[in-house]
């Protein structure tokens, strides 16, 4: 639910006020069916649940029977940032949570994004150091050679995680991506979707 919650909160926040069809169309335009474990039907369910627990405000449109518009509450805004920072900081999340965090990263200030990615890098480097230490005795114990490939695979993945995070952190630090607060006071605030993400799906 966390990746879905983060994505739905982020899209509603980005538009400022919008309806379920627009949220669904926007997320599908990002190709979430390829990189996130989010089904189109779960988007509507998430909207209703988030409204039920007070993270979204639901408003029925009198002149449009059946349509409900959503906006992010103060509690929803706080939850959005909590989930977003957590997605970038913690490498133990599933890939769909990291993907959601990357998709919405420009909602953070550059300083906050750098801090989150720096935390992630420190965790990954510590995990890699432990893995290398634990793998050394395995190679020396005379086990069948092919079992060593398990440790080789894990250390290669650990190396890749560190290297990718280092590269991303360097790009964010260098100013390669536009981040919240860099185009005046409205950039990255609720309703600044076009500045935050760029052209997306037009409303119905």
mmCIF file of C-alpha atoms in Angstrom:
data_model
loop_
_atom_site.group_PDB
_atom_site.id
_atom_site.type_symbol
_atom_site.label_atom_id
_atom_site.label_comp_id
_atom_site.label_asym_id
_atom_site.label_seq_id
_atom_site.Cartn_x
_atom_site.Cartn_y
_atom_site.Cartn_z
ATOM 1 C CA UNK A 1 0.000 0.000 0.000
ATOM 2 C CA UNK A 2 2.878 2.380 0.740
ATOM 3 C CA UNK A 3 3.955 2.852 -2.895
ATOM 4 C CA UNK A 4 0.349 3.336 -3.967
ATOM 5 C CA UNK A 5 -0.253 5.739 -1.089
ATOM 6 C CA UNK A 6 2.851 7.766 -1.963
ATOM 7 C CA UNK A 7 2.008 7.952 -5.661
ATOM 8 C CA UNK A 8 -1.639 8.870 -5.137
ATOM 9 C CA UNK A 9 -0.826 11.519 -2.535
ATOM 10 C CA UNK A 10 1.883 12.898 -4.796
ATOM 11 C CA UNK A 11 -0.330 13.177 -7.857
ATOM 12 C CA UNK A 12 -3.276 14.712 -5.993
ATOM 13 C CA UNK A 13 -0.891 17.113 -4.289
ATOM 14 C CA UNK A 14 0.691 17.985 -7.608
ATOM 15 C CA UNK A 15 -2.606 18.910 -9.220
ATOM 16 C CA UNK A 16 -3.858 20.637 -6.097
ATOM 17 C CA UNK A 17 -7.398 19.365 -6.632
ATOM 18 C CA UNK A 18 -8.351 16.576 -8.986
ATOM 19 C CA UNK A 19 -10.516 13.504 -9.515
ATOM 20 C CA UNK A 20 -9.869 9.787 -9.666
ATOM 21 C CA UNK A 21 -9.861 9.416 -13.436
ATOM 22 C CA UNK A 22 -7.210 12.104 -13.767
ATOM 23 C CA UNK A 23 -5.025 10.504 -11.080
ATOM 24 C CA UNK A 24 -5.330 7.115 -12.761
ATOM 25 C CA UNK A 25 -4.595 8.509 -16.233
ATOM 26 C CA UNK A 26 -1.583 10.450 -14.996
ATOM 27 C CA UNK A 27 -0.033 7.457 -13.255
ATOM 28 C CA UNK A 28 -0.672 5.174 -16.220
ATOM 29 C CA UNK A 29 1.041 7.738 -18.457
ATOM 30 C CA UNK A 30 4.149 7.230 -16.316
ATOM 31 C CA UNK A 31 4.064 3.492 -17.076
ATOM 32 C CA UNK A 32 3.448 2.439 -13.469
ATOM 33 C CA UNK A 33 2.132 -0.902 -14.674
ATOM 34 C CA UNK A 34 5.754 -1.659 -15.659
ATOM 35 C CA UNK A 35 7.676 -0.430 -12.604
ATOM 36 C CA UNK A 36 5.237 -0.262 -9.703
ATOM 37 C CA UNK A 37 2.990 -2.841 -8.121
ATOM 38 C CA UNK A 38 -0.033 -0.576 -8.597
ATOM 39 C CA UNK A 39 -3.157 -1.786 -10.353
ATOM 40 C CA UNK A 40 -5.529 0.780 -11.892
ATOM 41 C CA UNK A 41 -8.374 -0.356 -9.638
ATOM 42 C CA UNK A 42 -6.236 0.083 -6.530
ATOM 43 C CA UNK A 43 -5.876 3.787 -7.313
ATOM 44 C CA UNK A 44 -9.584 4.433 -6.747
ATOM 45 C CA UNK A 45 -9.504 2.291 -3.616
ATOM 46 C CA UNK A 46 -6.519 4.266 -2.316
ATOM 47 C CA UNK A 47 -8.295 7.574 -2.951
ATOM 48 C CA UNK A 48 -11.308 6.456 -0.935
ATOM 49 C CA UNK A 49 -9.184 5.041 1.891
ATOM 50 C CA UNK A 50 -6.970 8.111 2.094
ATOM 51 C CA UNK A 51 -10.069 10.306 2.301
ATOM 52 C CA UNK A 52 -11.521 8.031 4.973
ATOM 53 C CA UNK A 53 -8.476 8.419 7.229
ATOM 54 C CA UNK A 54 -8.192 12.165 6.676
ATOM 55 C CA UNK A 55 -5.173 12.360 4.376
ATOM 56 C CA UNK A 56 -7.326 13.566 1.482
ATOM 57 C CA UNK A 57 -10.408 15.754 1.439
ATOM 58 C CA UNK A 58 -13.193 14.458 -0.815
ATOM 59 C CA UNK A 59 -15.694 16.872 -2.365
ATOM 60 C CA UNK A 60 -18.680 15.815 -4.445
ATOM 61 C CA UNK A 61 -19.302 17.966 -7.512
ATOM 62 C CA UNK A 62 -22.947 19.025 -7.548
ATOM 63 C CA UNK A 63 -23.169 19.701 -11.294
ATOM 64 C CA UNK A 64 -21.323 16.477 -12.165
ATOM 65 C CA UNK A 65 -23.146 13.520 -10.555
ATOM 66 C CA UNK A 66 -20.805 10.754 -9.430
ATOM 67 C CA UNK A 67 -17.640 12.822 -9.636
ATOM 68 C CA UNK A 68 -15.587 13.358 -6.494
ATOM 69 C CA UNK A 69 -12.654 15.752 -6.370
ATOM 70 C CA UNK A 70 -9.775 15.227 -3.953
ATOM 71 C CA UNK A 71 -7.238 17.530 -2.344
ATOM 72 C CA UNK A 72 -4.475 16.840 0.161
ATOM 73 C CA UNK A 73 -5.049 17.782 3.792
ATOM 74 C CA UNK A 74 -2.315 19.080 6.100
ATOM 75 C CA UNK A 75 -2.009 15.560 7.526
ATOM 76 C CA UNK A 76 -1.797 14.161 4.000
ATOM 77 C CA UNK A 77 0.971 16.596 3.106
ATOM 78 C CA UNK A 78 2.982 15.494 6.135
ATOM 79 C CA UNK A 79 2.406 11.823 5.282
ATOM 80 C CA UNK A 80 3.456 12.438 1.674
ATOM 81 C CA UNK A 81 6.807 13.858 2.718
ATOM 82 C CA UNK A 82 7.331 11.158 5.332
ATOM 83 C CA UNK A 83 6.796 8.435 2.733
ATOM 84 C CA UNK A 84 8.858 10.225 0.093
ATOM 85 C CA UNK A 85 11.910 10.724 2.287
ATOM 86 C CA UNK A 86 11.595 7.175 3.636
ATOM 87 C CA UNK A 87 11.448 5.763 0.095
ATOM 88 C CA UNK A 88 14.717 7.470 -0.807
ATOM 89 C CA UNK A 89 16.524 6.834 2.480
ATOM 90 C CA UNK A 90 15.854 3.155 3.120
ATOM 91 C CA UNK A 91 17.339 0.616 0.674
ATOM 92 C CA UNK A 92 15.435 -2.306 2.183
ATOM 93 C CA UNK A 93 12.220 -1.192 0.504
ATOM 94 C CA UNK A 94 10.877 -3.068 -2.509
ATOM 95 C CA UNK A 95 11.801 -1.651 -5.901
ATOM 96 C CA UNK A 96 8.340 -0.141 -6.451
ATOM 97 C CA UNK A 97 8.723 2.068 -3.368
ATOM 98 C CA UNK A 98 12.074 3.408 -4.558
ATOM 99 C CA UNK A 99 10.611 3.952 -8.027
ATOM 100 C CA UNK A 100 7.737 5.947 -6.540
ATOM 101 C CA UNK A 101 10.217 8.000 -4.547
ATOM 102 C CA UNK A 102 12.287 8.766 -7.627
ATOM 103 C CA UNK A 103 9.186 9.734 -9.619
ATOM 104 C CA UNK A 104 8.228 12.295 -6.965
ATOM 105 C CA UNK A 105 11.711 13.383 -5.827
ATOM 106 C CA UNK A 106 11.390 16.930 -7.288
ATOM 107 C CA UNK A 107 8.780 17.689 -4.598
ATOM 108 C CA UNK A 108 11.726 17.862 -2.163
ATOM 109 C CA UNK A 109 14.112 20.752 -1.813
ATOM 110 C CA UNK A 110 17.583 19.987 -3.131
ATOM 111 C CA UNK A 111 18.984 20.029 0.405
ATOM 112 C CA UNK A 112 16.391 17.558 1.640
ATOM 113 C CA UNK A 113 16.894 15.231 -1.338
ATOM 114 C CA UNK A 114 20.673 15.289 -0.839
ATOM 115 C CA UNK A 115 20.233 14.446 2.845
ATOM 116 C CA UNK A 116 17.929 11.509 2.072
ATOM 117 C CA UNK A 117 20.209 10.099 -0.631
ATOM 118 C CA UNK A 118 23.268 10.580 1.579
ATOM 119 C CA UNK A 119 21.565 8.514 4.277
ATOM 120 C CA UNK A 120 20.781 5.833 1.710
ATOM 121 C CA UNK A 121 24.373 5.759 0.517
ATOM 122 C CA UNK A 122 25.741 5.411 4.050
ATOM 123 C CA UNK A 123 23.427 2.458 4.729
ATOM 124 C CA UNK A 124 24.347 0.756 1.451
ATOM 125 C CA UNK A 125 28.078 1.204 2.063
ATOM 126 C CA UNK A 126 27.742 -0.268 5.558
ATOM 127 C CA UNK A 127 25.759 -3.225 4.231
ATOM 128 C CA UNK A 128 28.353 -3.834 1.514
ATOM 129 C CA UNK A 129 31.190 -3.797 4.038
ATOM 130 C CA UNK A 130 29.428 -6.415 6.176
ATOM 131 C CA UNK A 131 28.679 -8.562 3.133
ATOM 132 C CA UNK A 132 32.304 -8.518 1.994
ATOM 133 C CA UNK A 133 33.483 -9.453 5.484
ATOM 134 C CA UNK A 134 31.028 -12.345 5.705
ATOM 135 C CA UNK A 135 31.805 -13.648 2.231
ATOM 136 C CA UNK A 136 35.546 -14.063 2.784
ATOM 137 C CA UNK A 137 35.300 -17.187 5.027
ATOM 138 C CA UNK A 138 32.850 -18.802 2.617
ATOM 139 C CA UNK A 139 35.424 -18.729 -0.175
ATOM 140 C CA UNK A 140 38.081 -20.096 2.181
ATOM 141 C CA UNK A 141 36.140 -23.019 3.662
ATOM 142 C CA UNK A 142 36.489 -25.358 0.708
ATOM 143 C CA UNK A 143 32.804 -25.356 -0.198
ATOM 144 C CA UNK A 144 31.842 -26.260 -3.773
ATOM 145 C CA UNK A 145 33.067 -23.478 -6.008
ATOM 146 C CA UNK A 146 29.681 -22.753 -7.521
ATOM 147 C CA UNK A 147 28.273 -21.767 -4.090
ATOM 148 C CA UNK A 148 30.656 -18.859 -4.120
ATOM 149 C CA UNK A 149 28.580 -17.416 -6.943
ATOM 150 C CA UNK A 150 25.827 -16.681 -4.438
ATOM 151 C CA UNK A 151 28.149 -14.324 -2.592
ATOM 152 C CA UNK A 152 29.553 -12.944 -5.824
ATOM 153 C CA UNK A 153 26.028 -12.094 -6.953
ATOM 154 C CA UNK A 154 25.162 -10.402 -3.663
ATOM 155 C CA UNK A 155 28.337 -8.343 -3.583
ATOM 156 C CA UNK A 156 27.885 -7.289 -7.203
ATOM 157 C CA UNK A 157 24.348 -6.113 -6.416
ATOM 158 C CA UNK A 158 25.718 -4.293 -3.378
ATOM 159 C CA UNK A 159 28.356 -2.610 -5.549
ATOM 160 C CA UNK A 160 25.709 -1.604 -8.074
ATOM 161 C CA UNK A 161 23.495 -0.092 -5.361
ATOM 162 C CA UNK A 162 26.371 1.969 -3.994
ATOM 163 C CA UNK A 163 27.562 3.132 -7.413
ATOM 164 C CA UNK A 164 24.096 4.075 -8.644
ATOM 165 C CA UNK A 165 23.330 6.015 -5.447
ATOM 166 C CA UNK A 166 26.679 7.825 -5.654
ATOM 167 C CA UNK A 167 25.939 8.835 -9.251
ATOM 168 C CA UNK A 168 22.399 10.012 -8.460
ATOM 169 C CA UNK A 169 23.587 11.959 -5.424
ATOM 170 C CA UNK A 170 26.245 13.682 -7.540
ATOM 171 C CA UNK A 171 23.650 14.647 -10.157
ATOM 172 C CA UNK A 172 21.258 16.051 -7.571
ATOM 173 C CA UNK A 173 24.058 17.987 -5.884
ATOM 174 C CA UNK A 174 25.223 19.430 -9.201
ATOM 175 C CA UNK A 175 21.786 20.860 -9.981
ATOM 176 C CA UNK A 176 20.908 18.505 -12.827
ATOM 177 C CA UNK A 177 17.246 18.287 -11.764
ATOM 178 C CA UNK A 178 14.871 21.094 -10.850
ATOM 179 C CA UNK A 179 13.778 20.770 -7.242
ATOM 180 C CA UNK A 180 11.149 22.380 -5.032
ATOM 181 C CA UNK A 181 11.677 26.033 -4.156
ATOM 182 C CA UNK A 182 13.929 26.799 -7.115
ATOM 183 C CA UNK A 183 11.346 28.575 -9.308
ATOM 184 C CA UNK A 184 9.966 30.905 -6.693
ATOM 185 C CA UNK A 185 7.835 30.157 -3.625
ATOM 186 C CA UNK A 186 5.224 28.098 -5.489
ATOM 187 C CA UNK A 187 7.535 25.543 -7.099
ATOM 188 C CA UNK A 188 6.936 22.169 -5.474
ATOM 189 C CA UNK A 189 3.948 23.323 -3.433
ATOM 190 C CA UNK A 190 0.457 21.813 -3.768
ATOM 191 C CA UNK A 191 -1.023 22.718 -7.133
ATOM 192 C CA UNK A 192 2.317 23.327 -8.855
ATOM 193 C CA UNK A 193 2.134 20.069 -10.832
ATOM 194 C CA UNK A 194 3.139 21.434 -14.234
ATOM 195 C CA UNK A 195 6.242 23.070 -12.796
ATOM 196 C CA UNK A 196 7.027 20.067 -10.632
ATOM 197 C CA UNK A 197 6.714 17.227 -13.123
ATOM 198 C CA UNK A 198 6.094 18.765 -16.528
ATOM 199 C CA UNK A 199 3.301 18.109 -19.028
ATOM 200 C CA UNK A 200 1.134 15.189 -18.121
ATOM 201 C CA UNK A 201 -2.360 13.968 -18.807
ATOM 202 C CA UNK A 202 -4.939 16.637 -19.446
ATOM 203 C CA UNK A 203 -7.989 16.635 -17.215
ATOM 204 C CA UNK A 204 -11.231 15.196 -18.538
#
